[in-house]
């Protein structure tokens, strides 16, 4: 048994992935489902996006506009 195992999480749902436009070599880095709203937050190499529970892109911002 390996000492360190990679835990695989489910893939980003296809309808969420389709709602987030990727430009050029941009790719998805991480994503999470919001338990409160049912939407998905998606982090790409150039943008941060939120896809609502209906599968529509609610907003998409470049990283330099993201605030804590």
Coordinates of C-alpha atoms in Angstrom, one line a residue:
X1 CA 0.0 0.0 0.0
X2 CA 1.5 3.4 -1.0
X3 CA 2.3 5.8 1.8
X4 CA 0.7 8.7 0.0
X5 CA -2.4 8.2 -2.1
X6 CA -4.1 10.7 -4.3
X7 CA -7.7 11.1 -3.4
X8 CA -9.8 11.6 -6.5
X9 CA -12.8 13.9 -6.3
X10 CA -15.7 13.8 -8.7
X11 CA -15.1 15.7 -12.0
X12 CA -16.6 19.2 -12.5
X13 CA -20.1 18.7 -13.8
X14 CA -20.3 19.0 -17.6
X15 CA -23.0 21.6 -17.5
X16 CA -20.9 23.8 -15.2
X17 CA -17.8 23.3 -17.3
X18 CA -19.8 24.3 -20.4
X19 CA -21.0 27.5 -18.8
X20 CA -17.5 28.8 -18.0
X21 CA -15.8 30.1 -21.2
X22 CA -12.0 29.3 -21.4
X23 CA -9.8 31.4 -23.7
X24 CA -6.7 30.1 -25.3
X25 CA -4.6 28.0 -23.0
X26 CA -6.8 28.8 -20.0
X27 CA -7.7 25.8 -17.8
X28 CA -9.7 25.0 -14.7
X29 CA -7.5 24.9 -11.6
X30 CA -10.1 24.2 -8.9
X31 CA -13.8 24.2 -8.2
X32 CA -16.2 23.9 -5.3
X33 CA -19.9 23.6 -4.8
X34 CA -21.6 26.1 -2.6
X35 CA -23.8 24.1 -0.2
X36 CA -26.0 27.1 0.6
X37 CA -27.0 28.1 -3.0
X38 CA -26.1 24.9 -5.0
X39 CA -24.0 27.0 -7.3
X40 CA -20.3 26.3 -8.3
X41 CA -17.3 28.5 -7.9
X42 CA -14.7 27.8 -10.6
X43 CA -11.1 29.0 -10.5
X44 CA -9.2 29.1 -13.8
X45 CA -5.7 30.2 -14.7
X46 CA -7.0 33.7 -15.5
X47 CA -10.5 34.1 -14.0
X48 CA -12.8 33.3 -11.0
X49 CA -16.3 32.5 -12.0
X50 CA -19.6 31.5 -10.3
X51 CA -22.2 29.3 -12.0
X52 CA -25.6 29.4 -10.5
X53 CA -27.7 26.3 -9.6
X54 CA -29.6 26.7 -12.9
X55 CA -26.3 26.1 -14.8
X56 CA -26.0 29.7 -16.0
X57 CA -22.9 31.8 -15.6
X58 CA -23.7 34.4 -12.9
X59 CA -20.4 36.2 -13.0
X60 CA -16.8 35.9 -14.2
X61 CA -13.9 38.2 -13.0
X62 CA -10.2 38.3 -13.8
X63 CA -8.0 37.4 -10.8
X64 CA -6.7 41.0 -10.4
X65 CA -10.3 42.1 -9.6
X66 CA -10.9 39.4 -7.0
X67 CA -11.2 40.7 -3.4
X68 CA -10.9 38.8 -0.1

